[in-house]
Amino acid sequence: MAKWAEEGAKAAGAAEVKFLRIPELAPEAAIASNPAWEAHYNATKDIPEATPDDLDWADVVIFSIPSRFGTVPGQVKQFIDTCGGLWAQGKLVNKVVTAMTSAGNPHGGQEATIQSLYTNMHHWGAIVASPGYADPVQFTSGGNPYGVSVTVDQEGNMVEDVEEAAKSQTKRAVTIGTWIKAGMEG
């Protein structure tokens, strides 16, 4: 979904897009014990890692994260915890954020995961741009109003077709981000 978000941001007119990953904290043995995780890790290990400076730079932040029992993975929580300095300086206020997620089964906590992430964003003073039902494509992807979610099988393949929903959610976030930035500058 992250690649579709990147495509959606460019299509929505984002001036610059960074495609980054949150640092992996799990030991290699844990990653190797799950073939889909290992394949994903190997496919993404060369993507640059996100830093708090990237959040400071961004006007819009799109999170695409897996669900871990209805909450964010430890890696995401650890990354968010490193952003305390930015938060304390007010540098995360009015950032537009949106989130997408995946899980190994249709009721694997996707909505709860996104809401859990959004709780952090509210503390930041960020502006949450969830897709709601602003675009009918949301219904074709399962109808999650908090953010696109998808079921992933044991081989790491997405079960539902959520490409258009991911692009729509991204376009919405970038559009809102553009309005916020213009309003703050104007």
Short mmCIF file of N, CA and C in Angstrom, two decimals:
data_model
loop_
_atom_site.label_atom_id
_atom_site.label_comp_id
_atom_site.label_asym_id
_atom_site.label_seq_id
_atom_site.Cartn_x
_atom_site.Cartn_y
_atom_site.Cartn_z
N MET A 1 0.81 -1.19 0.00
CA MET A 1 0.00 0.00 0.00
C MET A 1 0.86 1.25 0.00
N ALA A 2 2.02 1.17 0.60
CA ALA A 2 2.87 2.35 0.70
C ALA A 2 3.25 2.89 -0.68
N LYS A 3 3.54 2.01 -1.62
CA LYS A 3 3.89 2.44 -2.97
C LYS A 3 2.71 3.14 -3.63
N TRP A 4 1.50 2.62 -3.40
CA TRP A 4 0.31 3.27 -3.97
C TRP A 4 0.11 4.64 -3.34
N ALA A 5 0.41 4.75 -2.06
CA ALA A 5 0.32 6.04 -1.39
C ALA A 5 1.30 7.02 -2.03
N GLU A 6 2.50 6.55 -2.31
CA GLU A 6 3.50 7.40 -2.96
C GLU A 6 2.99 7.85 -4.33
N GLU A 7 2.43 6.93 -5.09
CA GLU A 7 1.87 7.27 -6.40
C GLU A 7 0.72 8.26 -6.26
N GLY A 8 -0.15 8.02 -5.27
CA GLY A 8 -1.28 8.90 -5.04
C GLY A 8 -0.85 10.31 -4.66
N ALA A 9 0.20 10.42 -3.85
CA ALA A 9 0.70 11.73 -3.44
C ALA A 9 1.24 12.51 -4.64
N LYS A 10 1.96 11.83 -5.49
CA LYS A 10 2.48 12.49 -6.69
C LYS A 10 1.34 12.91 -7.61
N ALA A 11 0.34 12.04 -7.76
CA ALA A 11 -0.81 12.35 -8.61
C ALA A 11 -1.63 13.51 -8.04
N ALA A 12 -1.61 13.67 -6.72
CA ALA A 12 -2.35 14.76 -6.08
C ALA A 12 -1.60 16.08 -6.14
N GLY A 13 -0.39 16.06 -6.69
CA GLY A 13 0.37 17.29 -6.86
C GLY A 13 1.35 17.60 -5.76
N ALA A 14 1.69 16.61 -4.94
CA ALA A 14 2.68 16.85 -3.89
C ALA A 14 3.99 17.29 -4.55
N ALA A 15 4.56 18.36 -4.03
CA ALA A 15 5.78 18.92 -4.60
C ALA A 15 6.96 17.96 -4.49
N GLU A 16 7.04 17.30 -3.36
CA GLU A 16 8.13 16.35 -3.14
C GLU A 16 7.60 15.23 -2.24
N VAL A 17 8.00 14.02 -2.55
CA VAL A 17 7.55 12.86 -1.79
C VAL A 17 8.77 12.07 -1.34
N LYS A 18 8.82 11.74 -0.07
CA LYS A 18 9.85 10.84 0.45
C LYS A 18 9.17 9.52 0.79
N PHE A 19 9.74 8.44 0.35
CA PHE A 19 9.25 7.09 0.65
C PHE A 19 10.26 6.48 1.60
N LEU A 20 9.86 6.30 2.86
CA LEU A 20 10.78 5.87 3.91
C LEU A 20 10.19 4.70 4.68
N ARG A 21 11.03 4.03 5.43
CA ARG A 21 10.56 2.95 6.29
C ARG A 21 11.01 3.23 7.72
N ILE A 22 10.22 2.73 8.64
CA ILE A 22 10.57 2.84 10.05
C ILE A 22 11.61 1.77 10.35
N PRO A 23 12.63 2.08 11.12
CA PRO A 23 13.69 1.09 11.40
C PRO A 23 13.14 -0.21 12.00
N GLU A 24 13.67 -1.32 11.53
CA GLU A 24 13.30 -2.65 12.03
C GLU A 24 14.08 -2.91 13.32
N LEU A 25 13.39 -3.35 14.34
CA LEU A 25 14.02 -3.62 15.63
C LEU A 25 14.09 -5.11 15.96
N ALA A 26 13.34 -5.91 15.25
CA ALA A 26 13.26 -7.34 15.57
C ALA A 26 14.58 -8.03 15.27
N PRO A 27 14.93 -9.04 16.06
CA PRO A 27 16.15 -9.80 15.78
C PRO A 27 15.99 -10.60 14.49
N GLU A 28 17.11 -10.82 13.82
CA GLU A 28 17.09 -11.55 12.55
C GLU A 28 16.43 -12.91 12.68
N ALA A 29 16.59 -13.59 13.80
CA ALA A 29 15.98 -14.91 13.99
C ALA A 29 14.45 -14.82 13.96
N ALA A 30 13.90 -13.77 14.54
CA ALA A 30 12.45 -13.60 14.53
C ALA A 30 11.96 -13.33 13.11
N ILE A 31 12.67 -12.50 12.39
CA ILE A 31 12.30 -12.20 11.01
C ILE A 31 12.39 -13.46 10.15
N ALA A 32 13.45 -14.20 10.31
CA ALA A 32 13.66 -15.41 9.52
C ALA A 32 12.64 -16.50 9.82
N SER A 33 12.00 -16.45 10.98
CA SER A 33 11.03 -17.47 11.35
C SER A 33 9.70 -17.33 10.62
N ASN A 34 9.50 -16.20 9.94
CA ASN A 34 8.26 -15.94 9.21
C ASN A 34 8.62 -15.62 7.76
N PRO A 35 8.37 -16.53 6.83
CA PRO A 35 8.78 -16.31 5.43
C PRO A 35 8.25 -15.01 4.81
N ALA A 36 7.01 -14.65 5.10
CA ALA A 36 6.46 -13.43 4.52
C ALA A 36 7.17 -12.20 5.09
N TRP A 37 7.44 -12.22 6.39
CA TRP A 37 8.14 -11.11 7.04
C TRP A 37 9.55 -11.00 6.47
N GLU A 38 10.21 -12.14 6.35
CA GLU A 38 11.57 -12.14 5.82
C GLU A 38 11.60 -11.62 4.38
N ALA A 39 10.64 -12.03 3.57
CA ALA A 39 10.57 -11.56 2.18
C ALA A 39 10.36 -10.05 2.14
N HIS A 40 9.45 -9.57 2.99
CA HIS A 40 9.20 -8.12 3.04
C HIS A 40 10.45 -7.37 3.52
N TYR A 41 11.06 -7.89 4.54
CA TYR A 41 12.28 -7.26 5.07
C TYR A 41 13.34 -7.16 3.97
N ASN A 42 13.56 -8.25 3.26
CA ASN A 42 14.58 -8.25 2.20
C ASN A 42 14.21 -7.32 1.05
N ALA A 43 12.92 -7.24 0.74
CA ALA A 43 12.48 -6.38 -0.36
C ALA A 43 12.55 -4.89 -0.01
N THR A 44 12.54 -4.56 1.28
CA THR A 44 12.49 -3.15 1.68
C THR A 44 13.73 -2.66 2.42
N LYS A 45 14.71 -3.52 2.64
CA LYS A 45 15.84 -3.13 3.48
C LYS A 45 16.69 -1.99 2.91
N ASP A 46 16.60 -1.75 1.61
CA ASP A 46 17.37 -0.68 1.01
C ASP A 46 16.63 0.66 0.95
N ILE A 47 15.38 0.67 1.40
CA ILE A 47 14.62 1.93 1.48
C ILE A 47 15.19 2.72 2.65
N PRO A 48 15.44 4.00 2.47
CA PRO A 48 15.99 4.79 3.59
C PRO A 48 15.08 4.77 4.81
N GLU A 49 15.70 4.84 5.98
CA GLU A 49 14.95 4.84 7.23
C GLU A 49 14.47 6.24 7.59
N ALA A 50 13.26 6.31 8.11
CA ALA A 50 12.69 7.58 8.57
C ALA A 50 13.39 8.03 9.84
N THR A 51 13.48 9.33 10.00
CA THR A 51 14.03 9.94 11.21
C THR A 51 13.05 11.03 11.67
N PRO A 52 13.18 11.48 12.89
CA PRO A 52 12.35 12.60 13.32
C PRO A 52 12.50 13.83 12.41
N ASP A 53 13.67 14.03 11.84
CA ASP A 53 13.87 15.16 10.92
C ASP A 53 12.93 15.07 9.72
N ASP A 54 12.62 13.86 9.29
CA ASP A 54 11.69 13.70 8.17
C ASP A 54 10.29 14.17 8.56
N LEU A 55 9.88 13.93 9.79
CA LEU A 55 8.58 14.42 10.25
C LEU A 55 8.58 15.94 10.35
N ASP A 56 9.69 16.51 10.77
CA ASP A 56 9.80 17.96 10.84
C ASP A 56 9.66 18.55 9.43
N TRP A 57 10.23 17.92 8.45
CA TRP A 57 10.22 18.38 7.06
C TRP A 57 8.84 18.28 6.43
N ALA A 58 8.11 17.21 6.72
CA ALA A 58 6.87 16.89 6.00
C ALA A 58 5.70 17.78 6.40
N ASP A 59 4.85 18.05 5.42
CA ASP A 59 3.56 18.69 5.69
C ASP A 59 2.49 17.64 5.90
N VAL A 60 2.64 16.49 5.22
CA VAL A 60 1.69 15.38 5.28
C VAL A 60 2.49 14.11 5.55
N VAL A 61 2.00 13.29 6.47
CA VAL A 61 2.66 12.02 6.80
C VAL A 61 1.63 10.91 6.61
N ILE A 62 2.00 9.92 5.80
CA ILE A 62 1.13 8.79 5.54
C ILE A 62 1.80 7.55 6.11
N PHE A 63 1.17 6.96 7.10
CA PHE A 63 1.68 5.74 7.73
C PHE A 63 1.01 4.54 7.07
N SER A 64 1.80 3.56 6.69
CA SER A 64 1.29 2.27 6.21
C SER A 64 1.96 1.22 7.07
N ILE A 65 1.19 0.67 8.03
CA ILE A 65 1.79 -0.19 9.05
C ILE A 65 0.99 -1.47 9.23
N PRO A 66 1.63 -2.54 9.64
CA PRO A 66 0.88 -3.76 9.96
C PRO A 66 0.23 -3.64 11.33
N SER A 67 -0.80 -4.42 11.52
CA SER A 67 -1.47 -4.48 12.82
C SER A 67 -0.75 -5.51 13.69
N ARG A 68 -0.62 -5.21 14.95
CA ARG A 68 -0.09 -6.15 15.93
C ARG A 68 -1.10 -6.27 17.05
N PHE A 69 -2.01 -7.23 16.90
CA PHE A 69 -3.02 -7.47 17.92
C PHE A 69 -3.85 -6.22 18.23
N GLY A 70 -4.19 -5.47 17.18
CA GLY A 70 -5.03 -4.29 17.33
C GLY A 70 -4.32 -3.04 17.77
N THR A 71 -3.01 -3.04 17.69
CA THR A 71 -2.25 -1.83 18.03
C THR A 71 -1.06 -1.72 17.07
N VAL A 72 -0.31 -0.66 17.21
CA VAL A 72 0.83 -0.45 16.32
C VAL A 72 1.97 -1.39 16.69
N PRO A 73 2.77 -1.80 15.71
CA PRO A 73 3.94 -2.63 16.01
C PRO A 73 4.93 -1.86 16.91
N GLY A 74 5.73 -2.62 17.63
CA GLY A 74 6.73 -2.01 18.51
C GLY A 74 7.67 -1.07 17.78
N GLN A 75 7.99 -1.40 16.53
CA GLN A 75 8.89 -0.55 15.75
C GLN A 75 8.28 0.85 15.57
N VAL A 76 6.98 0.89 15.31
CA VAL A 76 6.31 2.17 15.11
C VAL A 76 6.25 2.94 16.43
N LYS A 77 5.93 2.26 17.50
CA LYS A 77 5.88 2.90 18.82
C LYS A 77 7.25 3.47 19.18
N GLN A 78 8.29 2.70 18.94
CA GLN A 78 9.65 3.17 19.23
C GLN A 78 9.96 4.42 18.41
N PHE A 79 9.60 4.42 17.13
CA PHE A 79 9.84 5.60 16.28
C PHE A 79 9.09 6.81 16.82
N ILE A 80 7.82 6.61 17.15
CA ILE A 80 7.02 7.72 17.69
C ILE A 80 7.66 8.25 18.97
N ASP A 81 8.17 7.36 19.80
CA ASP A 81 8.81 7.78 21.04
C ASP A 81 10.05 8.63 20.80
N THR A 82 10.70 8.45 19.66
CA THR A 82 11.89 9.26 19.36
C THR A 82 11.52 10.67 18.91
N CYS A 83 10.24 10.93 18.74
CA CYS A 83 9.79 12.23 18.24
C CYS A 83 9.37 13.18 19.36
N GLY A 84 9.66 12.79 20.59
CA GLY A 84 9.28 13.63 21.73
C GLY A 84 9.86 15.03 21.67
N GLY A 85 11.07 15.16 21.17
CA GLY A 85 11.68 16.49 21.06
C GLY A 85 10.92 17.39 20.10
N LEU A 86 10.52 16.83 18.97
CA LEU A 86 9.71 17.60 18.01
C LEU A 86 8.38 18.00 18.63
N TRP A 87 7.75 17.04 19.31
CA TRP A 87 6.47 17.31 19.97
C TRP A 87 6.63 18.45 20.98
N ALA A 88 7.67 18.38 21.82
CA ALA A 88 7.88 19.38 22.86
C ALA A 88 8.11 20.77 22.28
N GLN A 89 8.66 20.83 21.07
CA GLN A 89 8.91 22.11 20.41
C GLN A 89 7.72 22.58 19.58
N GLY A 90 6.65 21.79 19.55
CA GLY A 90 5.46 22.15 18.78
C GLY A 90 5.62 21.95 17.28
N LYS A 91 6.63 21.20 16.88
CA LYS A 91 6.90 21.04 15.44
C LYS A 91 6.02 20.00 14.75
N LEU A 92 5.18 19.30 15.52
CA LEU A 92 4.27 18.32 14.92
C LEU A 92 2.84 18.84 14.86
N VAL A 93 2.62 20.02 15.39
CA VAL A 93 1.30 20.65 15.36
C VAL A 93 0.94 20.97 13.91
N ASN A 94 -0.28 20.65 13.54
CA ASN A 94 -0.84 20.91 12.21
C ASN A 94 -0.22 20.09 11.09
N LYS A 95 0.54 19.07 11.43
CA LYS A 95 0.95 18.11 10.40
C LYS A 95 -0.31 17.33 10.03
N VAL A 96 -0.52 17.08 8.76
CA VAL A 96 -1.66 16.27 8.34
C VAL A 96 -1.18 14.83 8.30
N VAL A 97 -1.91 13.94 8.96
CA VAL A 97 -1.53 12.53 9.01
C VAL A 97 -2.71 11.65 8.61
N THR A 98 -2.38 10.51 8.05
CA THR A 98 -3.37 9.50 7.73
C THR A 98 -2.67 8.15 7.83
N ALA A 99 -3.45 7.09 8.00
CA ALA A 99 -2.85 5.78 8.20
C ALA A 99 -3.59 4.68 7.45
N MET A 100 -2.83 3.67 7.06
CA MET A 100 -3.33 2.46 6.42
C MET A 100 -2.71 1.28 7.15
N THR A 101 -3.37 0.13 7.10
CA THR A 101 -2.83 -1.02 7.82
C THR A 101 -3.19 -2.33 7.15
N SER A 102 -2.57 -3.39 7.65
CA SER A 102 -2.83 -4.75 7.17
C SER A 102 -2.76 -5.71 8.34
N ALA A 103 -3.40 -6.86 8.15
CA ALA A 103 -3.35 -7.93 9.17
C ALA A 103 -3.53 -9.26 8.46
N GLY A 104 -3.21 -10.32 9.17
CA GLY A 104 -3.26 -11.66 8.61
C GLY A 104 -4.64 -12.26 8.52
N ASN A 105 -5.66 -11.56 9.01
CA ASN A 105 -7.03 -12.04 8.87
C ASN A 105 -7.97 -10.84 8.79
N PRO A 106 -9.19 -11.03 8.26
CA PRO A 106 -10.09 -9.90 8.03
C PRO A 106 -10.48 -9.13 9.29
N HIS A 107 -10.40 -9.75 10.43
CA HIS A 107 -10.76 -9.07 11.67
C HIS A 107 -9.56 -9.07 12.62
N GLY A 108 -8.42 -8.74 12.07
CA GLY A 108 -7.17 -8.78 12.82
C GLY A 108 -6.80 -7.51 13.53
N GLY A 109 -7.76 -6.64 13.76
CA GLY A 109 -7.49 -5.43 14.53
C GLY A 109 -7.10 -4.22 13.71
N GLN A 110 -7.39 -4.24 12.41
CA GLN A 110 -6.97 -3.12 11.55
C GLN A 110 -7.52 -1.77 12.03
N GLU A 111 -8.83 -1.70 12.28
CA GLU A 111 -9.40 -0.42 12.70
C GLU A 111 -8.81 0.03 14.03
N ALA A 112 -8.67 -0.89 14.96
CA ALA A 112 -8.09 -0.54 16.27
C ALA A 112 -6.65 -0.07 16.13
N THR A 113 -5.90 -0.68 15.21
CA THR A 113 -4.51 -0.27 14.98
C THR A 113 -4.45 1.17 14.51
N ILE A 114 -5.28 1.51 13.55
CA ILE A 114 -5.28 2.88 13.03
C ILE A 114 -5.71 3.86 14.13
N GLN A 115 -6.74 3.52 14.87
CA GLN A 115 -7.18 4.40 15.95
C GLN A 115 -6.10 4.56 17.02
N SER A 116 -5.37 3.49 17.28
CA SER A 116 -4.28 3.55 18.25
C SER A 116 -3.19 4.53 17.77
N LEU A 117 -2.86 4.46 16.50
CA LEU A 117 -1.88 5.39 15.94
C LEU A 117 -2.41 6.82 16.01
N TYR A 118 -3.68 7.00 15.65
CA TYR A 118 -4.26 8.34 15.67
C TYR A 118 -4.26 8.96 17.07
N THR A 119 -4.34 8.13 18.11
CA THR A 119 -4.26 8.67 19.48
C THR A 119 -2.96 9.44 19.66
N ASN A 120 -1.86 8.88 19.17
CA ASN A 120 -0.58 9.60 19.23
C ASN A 120 -0.64 10.90 18.45
N MET A 121 -1.27 10.85 17.29
CA MET A 121 -1.33 12.03 16.44
C MET A 121 -2.14 13.16 17.10
N HIS A 122 -3.17 12.79 17.84
CA HIS A 122 -3.94 13.81 18.57
C HIS A 122 -3.06 14.49 19.61
N HIS A 123 -2.20 13.72 20.27
CA HIS A 123 -1.29 14.31 21.24
C HIS A 123 -0.31 15.26 20.57
N TRP A 124 0.06 14.94 19.34
CA TRP A 124 0.97 15.83 18.60
C TRP A 124 0.31 17.15 18.23
N GLY A 125 -1.02 17.16 18.16
CA GLY A 125 -1.71 18.33 17.63
C GLY A 125 -1.80 18.25 16.11
N ALA A 126 -1.60 17.04 15.59
CA ALA A 126 -1.70 16.83 14.14
C ALA A 126 -3.16 16.83 13.71
N ILE A 127 -3.38 16.96 12.45
CA ILE A 127 -4.71 16.94 11.87
C ILE A 127 -4.89 15.60 11.16
N VAL A 128 -5.80 14.78 11.67
CA VAL A 128 -6.03 13.45 11.13
C VAL A 128 -6.94 13.56 9.91
N ALA A 129 -6.47 13.05 8.79
CA ALA A 129 -7.24 13.07 7.54
C ALA A 129 -7.63 11.64 7.19
N SER A 130 -8.62 11.14 7.89
CA SER A 130 -9.10 9.79 7.58
C SER A 130 -9.94 9.85 6.31
N PRO A 131 -10.08 8.73 5.61
CA PRO A 131 -10.84 8.78 4.36
C PRO A 131 -12.34 8.89 4.56
N GLY A 132 -12.84 8.45 5.73
CA GLY A 132 -14.28 8.45 5.93
C GLY A 132 -14.95 7.73 4.76
N TYR A 133 -16.07 8.25 4.35
CA TYR A 133 -16.74 7.71 3.16
C TYR A 133 -16.83 8.80 2.11
N ALA A 134 -15.77 9.62 2.02
CA ALA A 134 -15.72 10.74 1.08
C ALA A 134 -15.66 10.27 -0.37
N ASP A 135 -15.21 9.04 -0.59
CA ASP A 135 -15.11 8.48 -1.94
C ASP A 135 -15.73 7.08 -1.90
N PRO A 136 -16.63 6.77 -2.82
CA PRO A 136 -17.27 5.44 -2.82
C PRO A 136 -16.29 4.27 -2.93
N VAL A 137 -15.07 4.53 -3.40
CA VAL A 137 -14.08 3.46 -3.52
C VAL A 137 -13.79 2.84 -2.15
N GLN A 138 -14.07 3.58 -1.09
CA GLN A 138 -13.82 3.07 0.25
C GLN A 138 -14.64 1.80 0.52
N PHE A 139 -15.83 1.73 -0.07
CA PHE A 139 -16.68 0.56 0.13
C PHE A 139 -16.15 -0.66 -0.61
N THR A 140 -15.43 -0.44 -1.70
CA THR A 140 -14.89 -1.58 -2.47
C THR A 140 -13.71 -2.21 -1.77
N SER A 141 -13.15 -1.51 -0.79
CA SER A 141 -11.97 -2.02 -0.10
C SER A 141 -12.28 -2.45 1.33
N GLY A 142 -13.54 -2.67 1.64
CA GLY A 142 -13.90 -3.14 2.97
C GLY A 142 -14.62 -2.13 3.82
N GLY A 143 -14.60 -0.86 3.44
CA GLY A 143 -15.39 0.13 4.14
C GLY A 143 -14.85 0.62 5.46
N ASN A 144 -13.57 0.57 5.68
CA ASN A 144 -12.98 1.08 6.92
C ASN A 144 -12.86 2.60 6.81
N PRO A 145 -13.60 3.38 7.60
CA PRO A 145 -13.56 4.83 7.47
C PRO A 145 -12.33 5.48 8.10
N TYR A 146 -11.55 4.72 8.86
CA TYR A 146 -10.38 5.28 9.55
C TYR A 146 -9.14 5.30 8.67
N GLY A 147 -9.07 4.37 7.74
CA GLY A 147 -7.94 4.26 6.83
C GLY A 147 -8.02 2.93 6.12
N VAL A 148 -7.45 2.86 4.96
CA VAL A 148 -7.50 1.63 4.18
C VAL A 148 -6.87 0.49 4.99
N SER A 149 -7.52 -0.65 4.95
CA SER A 149 -6.96 -1.83 5.59
C SER A 149 -7.12 -3.01 4.65
N VAL A 150 -6.20 -3.94 4.76
CA VAL A 150 -6.19 -5.08 3.85
C VAL A 150 -5.77 -6.34 4.62
N THR A 151 -6.31 -7.46 4.18
CA THR A 151 -5.91 -8.75 4.72
C THR A 151 -4.73 -9.26 3.90
N VAL A 152 -3.74 -9.81 4.58
CA VAL A 152 -2.55 -10.33 3.92
C VAL A 152 -2.47 -11.83 4.22
N ASP A 153 -2.28 -12.64 3.17
CA ASP A 153 -2.21 -14.09 3.39
C ASP A 153 -0.84 -14.50 3.92
N GLN A 154 -0.65 -15.77 4.17
CA GLN A 154 0.59 -16.28 4.77
C GLN A 154 1.81 -16.11 3.89
N GLU A 155 1.60 -15.85 2.61
CA GLU A 155 2.72 -15.60 1.70
C GLU A 155 3.00 -14.10 1.53
N GLY A 156 2.23 -13.27 2.23
CA GLY A 156 2.45 -11.83 2.15
C GLY A 156 1.68 -11.15 1.04
N ASN A 157 0.72 -11.84 0.41
CA ASN A 157 -0.06 -11.26 -0.67
C ASN A 157 -1.33 -10.61 -0.13
N MET A 158 -1.67 -9.46 -0.67
CA MET A 158 -2.91 -8.78 -0.28
C MET A 158 -4.10 -9.54 -0.85
N VAL A 159 -5.11 -9.76 -0.02
CA VAL A 159 -6.30 -10.50 -0.43
C VAL A 159 -7.27 -9.58 -1.16
N GLU A 160 -7.58 -8.42 -0.59
CA GLU A 160 -8.50 -7.48 -1.21
C GLU A 160 -7.75 -6.53 -2.14
N ASP A 161 -8.45 -5.97 -3.11
CA ASP A 161 -7.88 -4.99 -4.03
C ASP A 161 -8.11 -3.60 -3.44
N VAL A 162 -7.08 -3.02 -2.88
CA VAL A 162 -7.23 -1.73 -2.20
C VAL A 162 -6.42 -0.61 -2.88
N GLU A 163 -5.91 -0.88 -4.06
CA GLU A 163 -5.07 0.12 -4.72
C GLU A 163 -5.77 1.47 -4.88
N GLU A 164 -6.96 1.48 -5.45
CA GLU A 164 -7.66 2.74 -5.68
C GLU A 164 -8.05 3.43 -4.37
N ALA A 165 -8.40 2.64 -3.37
CA ALA A 165 -8.74 3.22 -2.07
C ALA A 165 -7.51 3.87 -1.43
N ALA A 166 -6.36 3.22 -1.55
CA ALA A 166 -5.12 3.80 -1.00
C ALA A 166 -4.76 5.10 -1.71
N LYS A 167 -4.92 5.12 -3.02
CA LYS A 167 -4.62 6.34 -3.77
C LYS A 167 -5.61 7.45 -3.41
N SER A 168 -6.88 7.10 -3.23
CA SER A 168 -7.90 8.08 -2.87
C SER A 168 -7.62 8.67 -1.49
N GLN A 169 -7.28 7.81 -0.53
CA GLN A 169 -6.98 8.29 0.82
C GLN A 169 -5.78 9.22 0.80
N THR A 170 -4.77 8.86 0.03
CA THR A 170 -3.57 9.69 -0.08
C THR A 170 -3.91 11.05 -0.69
N LYS A 171 -4.68 11.02 -1.77
CA LYS A 171 -5.06 12.28 -2.43
C LYS A 171 -5.80 13.18 -1.44
N ARG A 172 -6.68 12.59 -0.65
CA ARG A 172 -7.42 13.38 0.35
C ARG A 172 -6.46 14.02 1.35
N ALA A 173 -5.50 13.25 1.86
CA ALA A 173 -4.55 13.78 2.85
C ALA A 173 -3.68 14.88 2.24
N VAL A 174 -3.20 14.67 1.03
CA VAL A 174 -2.36 15.68 0.38
C VAL A 174 -3.17 16.95 0.09
N THR A 175 -4.41 16.79 -0.34
CA THR A 175 -5.26 17.96 -0.60
C THR A 175 -5.49 18.75 0.68
N ILE A 176 -5.81 18.07 1.77
CA ILE A 176 -6.02 18.75 3.06
C ILE A 176 -4.72 19.41 3.51
N GLY A 177 -3.60 18.72 3.33
CA GLY A 177 -2.31 19.30 3.68
C GLY A 177 -2.01 20.57 2.90
N THR A 178 -2.37 20.57 1.62
CA THR A 178 -2.18 21.75 0.79
C THR A 178 -3.02 22.91 1.29
N TRP A 179 -4.26 22.63 1.66
CA TRP A 179 -5.15 23.68 2.20
C TRP A 179 -4.59 24.23 3.51
N ILE A 180 -4.15 23.34 4.38
CA ILE A 180 -3.62 23.78 5.69
C ILE A 180 -2.39 24.66 5.49
N LYS A 181 -1.47 24.20 4.65
CA LYS A 181 -0.25 24.97 4.42
C LYS A 181 -0.57 26.34 3.81
N ALA A 182 -1.47 26.37 2.82
CA ALA A 182 -1.83 27.64 2.19
C ALA A 182 -2.49 28.57 3.21
N GLY A 183 -3.32 28.03 4.07
CA GLY A 183 -3.98 28.85 5.09
C GLY A 183 -3.00 29.40 6.10
N MET A 184 -1.99 28.63 6.44
CA MET A 184 -0.99 29.09 7.41
C MET A 184 -0.06 30.15 6.80
N GLU A 185 0.14 30.04 5.48
CA GLU A 185 1.04 31.01 4.80
C GLU A 185 0.30 32.27 4.39
N GLY A 186 -1.04 32.14 4.24
CA GLY A 186 -1.82 33.24 3.68
C GLY A 186 -2.32 34.16 4.70
#
